Coordinates of C-alpha atoms and ligand atoms in Angstrom, one line a residue:
X1 CA 31.4 -5.9 32.1
X2 CA 31.9 -2.1 31.9
X3 CA 34.7 -2.1 29.4
X4 CA 35.2 -4.3 26.4
X5 CA 36.1 -4.4 22.7
X6 CA 33.9 -5.3 19.8
X7 CA 35.5 -6.4 16.6
X8 CA 34.1 -7.2 13.2
X9 CA 35.4 -7.0 9.6
X10 CA 32.1 -5.2 8.8
X11 CA 31.4 -2.3 11.2
X12 CA 29.1 0.3 9.8
X13 CA 31.0 3.6 10.3
X14 CA 30.9 6.8 8.3
X15 CA 28.2 5.3 6.1
X16 CA 30.3 2.3 5.0
X17 CA 31.4 -1.1 6.2
X18 CA 35.0 -1.2 7.5
X19 CA 37.1 -3.6 9.6
X20 CA 37.2 -2.0 13.0
X21 CA 37.3 -2.5 16.7
X22 CA 35.0 -0.5 19.0
X23 CA 36.2 0.3 22.5
X24 CA 33.2 0.5 24.8
X25 CA 33.5 1.9 28.3
X26 CA 30.8 3.0 30.8
X27 CA 27.8 3.1 28.4
X28 CA 29.7 5.0 25.6
X29 CA 31.9 4.3 22.6
X30 CA 35.2 5.4 24.0
X31 CA 37.3 4.8 20.9
X32 CA 37.1 3.4 17.4
X33 CA 40.2 1.7 16.0
X34 CA 40.6 0.7 12.3
X35 CA 41.2 -3.0 11.9
X36 CA 41.8 -5.5 14.7
X37 CA 42.9 -3.9 18.0
X38 CA 43.4 -5.9 21.2
X39 CA 44.2 -4.3 24.5
X40 CA 45.6 -6.3 27.4
X41 CA 43.1 -7.2 30.1
X42 CA 40.1 -5.8 28.2
X43 CA 37.7 -8.5 27.0
X44 CA 37.7 -8.8 23.2
X45 CA 34.4 -9.8 21.5
X46 CA 35.3 -11.2 18.1
X47 CA 32.2 -11.0 15.9
X48 CA 34.1 -12.0 12.8
X49 CA 32.2 -10.8 9.7
X50 CA 28.8 -10.2 11.3
X51 CA 27.4 -6.7 10.7
X52 CA 28.0 -4.3 13.6
X53 CA 25.8 -1.2 13.3
X54 CA 24.1 1.4 15.5
X55 CA 21.1 0.1 17.4
X56 CA 17.8 0.5 15.6
X57 CA 15.6 3.4 16.6
X58 CA 11.9 2.7 16.1
X59 CA 10.1 6.1 16.2
X60 CA 6.6 4.6 16.0
X61 CA 5.5 2.1 18.6
X62 CA 2.2 1.5 20.6
X63 CA 2.7 -0.2 23.9
X64 CA -0.7 0.3 25.5
X65 CA 0.4 0.4 29.2
X66 CA -1.1 1.6 31.6
X67 CA -4.7 0.6 31.1
X68 CA -4.5 -1.9 28.2
X69 CA -1.8 -4.1 29.5
X70 CA -3.7 -7.1 28.1
X71 CA -2.9 -5.8 24.6
X72 CA 0.8 -5.1 25.1
X73 CA 3.1 -3.8 27.9
X74 CA 6.5 -2.3 28.4
X75 CA 8.1 -5.5 29.6
X76 CA 7.1 -7.6 26.5
X77 CA 7.4 -4.9 23.9
X78 CA 10.9 -3.8 25.0
X79 CA 12.0 -7.5 25.2
X80 CA 10.8 -7.9 21.6
X81 CA 12.6 -4.7 20.7
X82 CA 15.9 -6.0 22.2
X83 CA 15.6 -9.3 20.4
X84 CA 14.9 -7.4 17.2
X85 CA 17.9 -5.2 17.5
X86 CA 15.8 -2.1 18.4
X87 CA 17.7 -0.2 21.2
X88 CA 15.5 2.9 21.3
X89 CA 11.8 3.3 20.7
X90 CA 9.3 6.2 20.9
X91 CA 5.9 5.3 22.2
X92 CA 2.7 6.8 20.8
X93 CA 0.1 8.7 22.9
X94 CA -2.5 6.0 22.3
X95 CA -3.6 3.2 23.0
X96 CA -2.8 3.3 26.7
X97 CA -5.5 4.4 29.2
X98 CA -5.4 7.3 29.9
X99 CA -4.1 8.5 26.6
X100 CA -1.1 10.8 26.8
X101 CA -2.9 14.1 26.3
X102 CA -1.8 15.9 29.5
X103 CA 1.1 15.9 31.8
X104 CA -0.6 13.8 34.4
X105 CA -1.1 11.0 31.9
X106 CA 2.5 11.4 30.7
X107 CA 3.7 10.9 34.3
X108 CA 1.4 7.9 34.7
X109 CA 3.0 6.4 31.6
X110 CA 6.5 7.0 32.8
X111 CA 5.6 5.4 36.1
X112 CA 4.1 2.4 34.4
X113 CA 7.4 1.9 32.5
X114 CA 9.5 1.8 35.6
X115 CA 11.5 -1.4 36.0
X116 CA 10.2 -2.7 32.6
X117 CA 12.4 -1.0 30.1
X118 CA 14.8 -3.4 28.4
X119 CA 15.6 -0.8 25.7
X120 CA 15.5 3.0 25.8
X121 CA 12.1 4.6 25.5
X122 CA 10.8 8.1 24.9
X123 CA 7.2 9.3 24.3
X124 CA 5.0 11.4 22.1
X125 CA 2.1 13.5 23.4
X126 CA -1.3 13.6 21.7
X127 CA -3.5 16.4 20.4
X128 CA -7.3 16.0 20.7
X129 CA -10.0 18.7 20.4
X130 CA -10.2 19.3 24.1
X131 CA -6.5 19.5 25.2
X132 CA -5.1 22.5 23.4
X133 CA -4.1 24.1 26.7
X134 CA -2.2 21.0 27.7
X135 CA 0.2 21.0 24.8
X136 CA 2.8 23.5 26.1
X137 CA 3.0 21.6 29.4
X138 CA 3.5 18.3 27.5
X139 CA 6.3 19.9 25.4
X140 CA 8.0 21.3 28.5
X141 CA 7.7 17.8 30.2
X142 CA 9.7 16.3 27.3
X143 CA 7.6 14.7 24.7
X144 CA 9.4 14.1 21.3
X145 CA 6.4 15.2 19.2
X146 CA 2.7 15.7 19.2
X147 CA 0.5 13.2 17.4
X148 CA -3.0 13.8 16.0
X149 CA -5.5 11.9 13.9
X150 CA -7.5 13.3 11.1
X151 CA -9.9 10.4 11.2
X152 CA -11.3 8.3 14.1
X153 CA -8.4 6.7 15.9
X154 CA -10.2 3.6 17.0
X155 CA -9.9 4.8 20.6
X156 CA -12.9 6.9 21.7
X157 CA -10.9 9.0 24.2
X158 CA -8.5 10.0 21.4
X159 CA -10.9 11.7 19.0
X160 CA -9.6 13.2 15.8
X161 CA -8.8 16.8 15.4
X162 CA -9.9 19.4 12.8
X163 CA -7.7 21.8 10.9
X164 CA -8.7 24.5 13.3
X165 CA -7.5 22.5 16.3
X166 CA -4.1 22.1 14.6
X167 CA -4.0 25.8 13.8
X168 CA -4.6 26.6 17.4
X169 CA -1.5 24.7 18.6
X170 CA 0.8 25.4 15.6
X171 CA 2.4 28.5 17.1
X172 CA 3.3 26.6 20.3
X173 CA 4.8 23.7 18.2
X174 CA 6.8 26.3 16.3
X175 CA 8.1 28.0 19.4
X176 CA 9.4 24.7 20.8
X177 CA 10.4 23.4 17.3
X178 CA 8.7 20.1 18.0
X179 CA 7.1 18.1 15.2
X180 CA 3.4 17.5 14.6
X181 CA 2.8 13.9 13.7
X182 CA -0.3 13.2 11.7
X183 CA -2.2 10.1 10.9
X184 CA -3.3 11.1 7.4
X185 CA -6.7 9.8 6.5
X186 CA -9.6 12.3 6.0
X187 CA -12.8 10.5 6.2
X188 CA -15.7 11.1 3.8
X189 CA -18.7 9.1 2.6
X190 CA -17.4 8.6 -0.9
X191 CA -16.8 4.9 -0.4
X192 CA -18.6 1.8 -1.6
X193 CA -21.2 0.1 0.6
X194 CA -19.8 -3.0 2.4
X195 CA -21.5 -6.2 1.5
X196 CA -19.0 -8.8 2.7
X197 CA -17.0 -7.6 5.8
X198 CA -14.7 -10.7 5.5
X199 CA -13.5 -9.6 2.1
X200 CA -10.1 -7.9 2.1
X201 CA -10.9 -6.0 -1.1
X202 CA -14.0 -4.5 0.6
X203 CA -11.8 -3.4 3.5
X204 CA -9.3 -1.8 1.1
X205 CA -12.0 0.0 -0.7
X206 CA -13.4 1.3 2.5
X207 CA -10.2 3.4 3.1
X208 CA -9.5 4.8 -0.3
X209 CA -6.4 6.6 -1.5
X210 CA -8.2 9.9 -1.6
X211 CA -8.7 9.8 2.2
X212 CA -5.0 9.8 2.5
X213 CA -4.2 12.4 -0.2
X214 CA -6.9 14.8 1.2
X215 CA -5.4 14.5 4.6
X216 CA -1.9 15.0 3.2
X217 CA -3.0 18.2 1.5
X218 CA -4.3 19.4 4.9
X219 CA -1.0 18.4 6.6
X220 CA 1.0 20.3 3.9
X221 CA -1.2 23.4 4.3
X222 CA -0.6 23.5 8.1
X223 CA 3.1 22.9 7.5
X224 CA 3.3 25.7 5.0
X225 CA 1.1 28.2 6.8
X226 CA 3.0 28.0 10.1
X227 CA 6.4 26.9 8.9
X228 CA 6.3 24.1 11.5
X229 CA 7.7 20.6 11.4
X230 CA 5.1 18.2 10.2
X231 CA 5.6 14.4 10.0
X232 CA 3.4 12.1 8.0
X233 CA 3.2 8.7 9.7
X234 CA 2.8 5.4 7.8
X235 CA 2.3 6.6 4.2
X236 CA 0.5 3.9 2.3
X237 CA -1.1 5.7 -0.7
X238 CA 1.3 6.1 -3.5
X239 CA -0.9 9.0 -4.9
X240 CA 0.4 11.0 -1.9
X241 CA 4.0 10.8 -3.1
X242 CA 4.1 13.5 -5.7
X243 CA 2.8 16.3 -3.4
X244 CA 5.1 15.2 -0.6
X245 CA 8.0 15.2 -3.0
X246 CA 7.2 18.7 -4.2
X247 CA 6.9 20.2 -0.7
X248 CA 10.1 18.4 0.5
X249 CA 12.0 20.2 -2.3
X250 CA 11.0 23.5 -0.7
X251 CA 11.5 22.7 3.0
X252 CA 13.2 20.2 5.3
X253 CA 10.4 20.6 7.9
X254 CA 8.2 18.1 6.1
X255 CA 9.1 14.5 6.9
X256 CA 7.5 11.1 6.1
X257 CA 7.8 7.5 7.1
X258 CA 6.4 4.2 6.0
X259 CA 6.4 0.8 7.7
X260 CA 7.5 -2.8 6.8
X261 CA 3.9 -4.0 6.3
X262 CA 3.3 -1.6 3.4
X263 CA 6.6 -2.7 1.8
X264 CA 6.4 -6.4 2.3
X265 CA 2.7 -7.5 1.8
X266 CA 0.4 -6.8 -1.2
X267 CA -3.4 -6.6 -1.1
X268 CA -3.6 -9.2 -3.9
X269 CA -2.1 -11.8 -1.6
X270 CA -4.1 -11.1 1.5
X271 CA -6.7 -13.8 2.0
X272 CA -10.3 -13.1 2.9
X273 CA -11.2 -13.4 6.6
X274 CA -7.7 -12.7 7.8
X275 CA -7.8 -9.5 9.9
X276 CA -4.3 -10.2 11.1
X277 CA -3.4 -8.0 8.1
X278 CA -5.7 -5.2 9.1
X279 CA -4.0 -1.8 9.7
X280 CA -5.0 1.7 8.8
X281 CA -4.3 3.0 6.3
X282 CA -4.6 -0.4 4.7
X283 CA -2.0 -2.4 2.9
X284 CA -2.6 -1.6 -0.8
X285 CA -2.1 -3.3 -4.1
X286 CA 1.2 -4.4 -5.5
X287 CA 1.4 -1.6 -8.1
X288 CA 1.0 1.0 -5.3
X289 CA 3.6 -0.7 -3.2
X290 CA 6.1 -0.8 -6.1
X291 CA 5.8 3.0 -6.1
X292 CA 6.4 3.2 -2.4
X293 CA 9.6 1.2 -3.0
X294 CA 10.6 3.6 -5.8
X295 CA 10.1 6.5 -3.5
X296 CA 12.2 4.7 -0.8
X297 CA 15.0 3.9 -3.3
X298 CA 14.9 7.6 -4.4
X299 CA 15.5 8.7 -0.7
X300 CA 12.0 10.0 -0.4
X301 CA 11.3 8.5 3.1
X302 CA 13.0 10.2 6.0
X303 CA 13.0 6.9 8.0
X304 CA 11.2 3.6 8.5
X305 CA 9.3 2.6 11.6
X306 CA 7.3 -0.5 12.7
X307 CA 4.0 1.1 13.9
X308 CA 3.8 -1.9 16.2
X309 CA 0.2 -1.9 17.4
X310 CA -0.9 -5.2 18.9
X311 CA -4.3 -6.3 20.3
X312 CA -5.5 -9.5 21.8
X313 CA -6.7 -12.2 19.4
X314 CA -10.4 -11.6 20.1
X315 CA -10.0 -7.9 19.3
X316 CA -8.3 -8.8 16.1
X317 CA -11.4 -10.9 15.3
X318 CA -9.1 -13.8 14.3
X319 CA -12.0 -16.3 14.7
X320 CA -14.8 -14.3 13.0
X321 CA -12.5 -13.0 10.2
X322 CA -14.5 -9.7 10.1
X323 CA -12.2 -6.9 8.9
X324 CA -14.6 -4.2 9.9
X325 CA -15.0 -5.3 13.5
X326 CA -11.3 -6.1 13.9
X327 CA -8.7 -3.8 15.6
X328 CA -6.5 -2.2 13.0
X329 CA -2.9 -2.6 13.9
X330 CA 0.0 -4.9 13.1
X331 CA 2.3 -6.6 15.6
X332 CA 5.8 -6.7 14.4
X333 CA 8.3 -4.6 16.2
X334 CA 10.7 -7.5 16.5
X335 CA 10.9 -8.1 12.8
X336 CA 11.5 -4.7 11.2
X337 CA 15.1 -5.5 10.2
X338 CA 14.7 -9.0 8.7
X339 CA 11.5 -8.0 6.8
X340 CA 13.0 -4.8 5.3
X341 CA 16.4 -6.4 4.6
X342 CA 14.8 -9.5 2.9
X343 CA 12.4 -7.5 0.7
X344 CA 15.1 -4.9 0.1
X345 CA 17.5 -7.5 -1.2
X346 CA 14.9 -8.3 -3.9
X347 CA 14.4 -4.6 -4.7
X348 CA 18.0 -3.6 -5.0
X349 CA 18.1 -1.7 -1.7
X350 CA 21.7 -1.6 -0.5
X351 CA 22.3 -2.4 3.1
X352 CA 24.3 0.8 3.4
X353 CA 21.1 2.6 2.5
X354 CA 18.8 0.6 4.7
X355 CA 20.8 1.0 7.9
X356 CA 20.6 4.8 8.2
X357 CA 16.8 4.6 7.6
X358 CA 16.6 2.6 10.8
X359 CA 19.2 4.4 12.8
X360 CA 20.7 7.8 12.0
X361 CA 17.7 9.2 10.2
X362 CA 15.1 8.6 13.0
X363 CA 17.8 9.9 15.4
X364 CA 17.8 13.1 13.4
X365 CA 14.1 13.4 13.3
X366 CA 14.0 13.0 17.1
X367 CA 16.9 15.4 17.7
X368 CA 19.0 12.7 19.4
X369 CA 21.5 12.4 16.6
X370 CA 24.3 13.9 18.8
X371 CA 24.3 10.8 21.0
X372 CA 22.5 8.0 19.1
X373 CA 22.0 6.6 15.7
X374 CA 25.7 6.3 14.7
X375 CA 28.9 4.5 15.7
X376 CA 31.0 7.4 16.7
X377 CA 33.4 8.2 19.6
X378 CA 31.4 9.6 22.5
X379 CA 28.1 8.2 21.4
X380 CA 25.9 5.9 23.5
X381 CA 26.9 2.3 23.0
X382 CA 23.6 1.1 21.5
X383 CA 24.8 -1.5 19.1
X384 CA 23.1 -4.2 17.0
X385 CA 25.0 -7.1 15.5
X386 CA 23.3 -9.3 12.9
X387 CA 23.8 -11.9 10.3
X388 CA 22.9 -11.1 6.7
X389 CA 23.8 -14.5 5.2
X390 CA 21.6 -17.1 6.8
X391 CA 17.9 -17.6 6.1
X392 CA 15.6 -18.3 9.0
X393 CA 11.9 -18.8 9.5
X394 CA 10.0 -16.6 11.9
X395 CA 8.7 -19.0 14.5
X396 CA 6.2 -18.5 17.3
X397 CA 8.6 -19.5 20.1
X398 CA 10.9 -16.6 19.1
X399 CA 8.3 -14.0 19.4
X400 CA 8.5 -11.8 22.5
X401 CA 5.5 -9.6 21.9
X402 CA 2.6 -10.2 24.3
X403 CA 0.5 -11.8 21.6
X404 CA 2.2 -14.0 19.1
X405 CA -0.3 -13.4 16.3
X406 CA 1.5 -11.5 13.6
X407 CA 1.3 -11.6 9.8
X408 CA 5.1 -12.2 9.8
X409 CA 4.8 -15.6 11.4
X410 CA 6.3 -18.4 9.2
X411 CA 7.9 -16.0 6.8
X412 CA 11.4 -17.1 5.6
X413 CA 13.7 -14.2 5.9
X414 CA 17.3 -13.1 6.1
X415 CA 18.8 -10.7 8.6
X416 CA 18.9 -12.4 12.0
X417 CA 19.8 -10.2 15.0
X418 CA 22.4 -12.1 17.0
X419 CA 23.6 -9.6 19.7
X420 CA 22.2 -6.4 21.0
X421 CA 23.9 -3.9 23.3
X422 CA 21.9 -1.1 25.1
X423 CA 23.9 1.6 26.9
X424 CA 27.0 -0.5 26.8
X425 CA 25.4 -3.6 28.3
X426 CA 24.8 -6.8 26.3
X427 CA 21.1 -7.4 26.5
X428 CA 20.9 -10.1 23.8
X429 CA 23.5 -12.8 23.2
X430 CA 23.1 -15.4 20.5
X431 CA 19.5 -14.2 19.8
X432 CA 18.5 -14.8 23.5
X433 CA 17.8 -12.2 26.1
X434 CA 20.7 -11.9 28.5
X435 CA 20.5 -8.8 30.7
X436 CA 17.2 -7.1 31.5
X437 CA 16.2 -3.5 32.6
X438 CA 19.0 -1.7 30.8
X439 CA 16.8 0.8 29.0
X440 CA 16.6 4.4 30.0
X441 CA 13.7 6.8 29.9
X442 CA 14.3 9.4 27.3
X443 CA 13.0 12.9 27.9
X444 CA 13.2 15.5 25.1
X445 CA 15.1 18.6 26.2
Ligands
ZN1 ZN1 0.5 4.0 14.9

């Protein structure tokens, strides 16, 4: 079906819900009609009052292939994306093997994705101390950004960088106008000694707020010094907010994201011996997370992303319960929309405000907002259709990620994705996969 019409009384167009009919033809939105509009001989998909919106763009995903396919892979991750209404994702330069720190590794990753992309997929490159001379080639080859760690990444072949390393590549990033993405934790020894590694509070205290704020200060310095685009991934520490806010008033080159896990869970409710909740930076206390919500409601975050970062159950130490030995990363790409919508409902987040944080705004960050992230004539027909009224429970059989272990299991939520279209093809129908391999490889140009 190359040409069809999608109707709903609630299409999200020009930042509001209106009754409209979208005319889709050959991968694109050909026309948008106000109200109900049928055309003879063109299939008419009547979605009644379901929400019709641009497909979700998840700008922070770890897929781990090639090299660590036992953790996650393109096939399973992009199936989960499709079921979750994510039509485009950008993959991080770790934790595949090799890590994406030169053009050769970038090509291997693209090759590994062939035939396995069920949604659109682009890539970031990585900066480590030894690859400064590879950055320009990576940028030319079409990565959407360059990611670095300011603390140990958990992957030995992806060591953290120093300020001097970042200073060395900043002029190149400036020349290509490509963002530097930073994992902001700056390690020091000013942390309590660990006596019980199964205790969540002990894990939380091992990665204190000041690690994040010190790293954010470094990120802000680099941003200011070179006037480059700097993006702070997964902000967790609310003490970082004020300095970010201040700098954002002076420049639009500083951007910041947070992730569903920091907005949905609170440290007080995380049981001991449950490393399924382990991520870095850690999920903090309720009071902290309330401040993240305030910042969100105040338009402080540029966008929201999943930071989907799975690992096999033994790596997650699900049996031993040891937070310190466990892999840090949360599996949840499929549930970004229901988790944020459900918690947002309680927090007074309007759906009209949530949708752009998952669509238009990440598209702007990635520089693809001329073709994606909006329902507009001429745009790619990446469309997510969902039900905001019915509550459902996240069950194991619905999970498409390679490993089913996720802290979102058994949560009761609203916001079920019913249909997903990728490049004008229906890939999900009635919450089940329908057509595979419709994703395209995205190269930044
Ligand atoms: Zn990540």
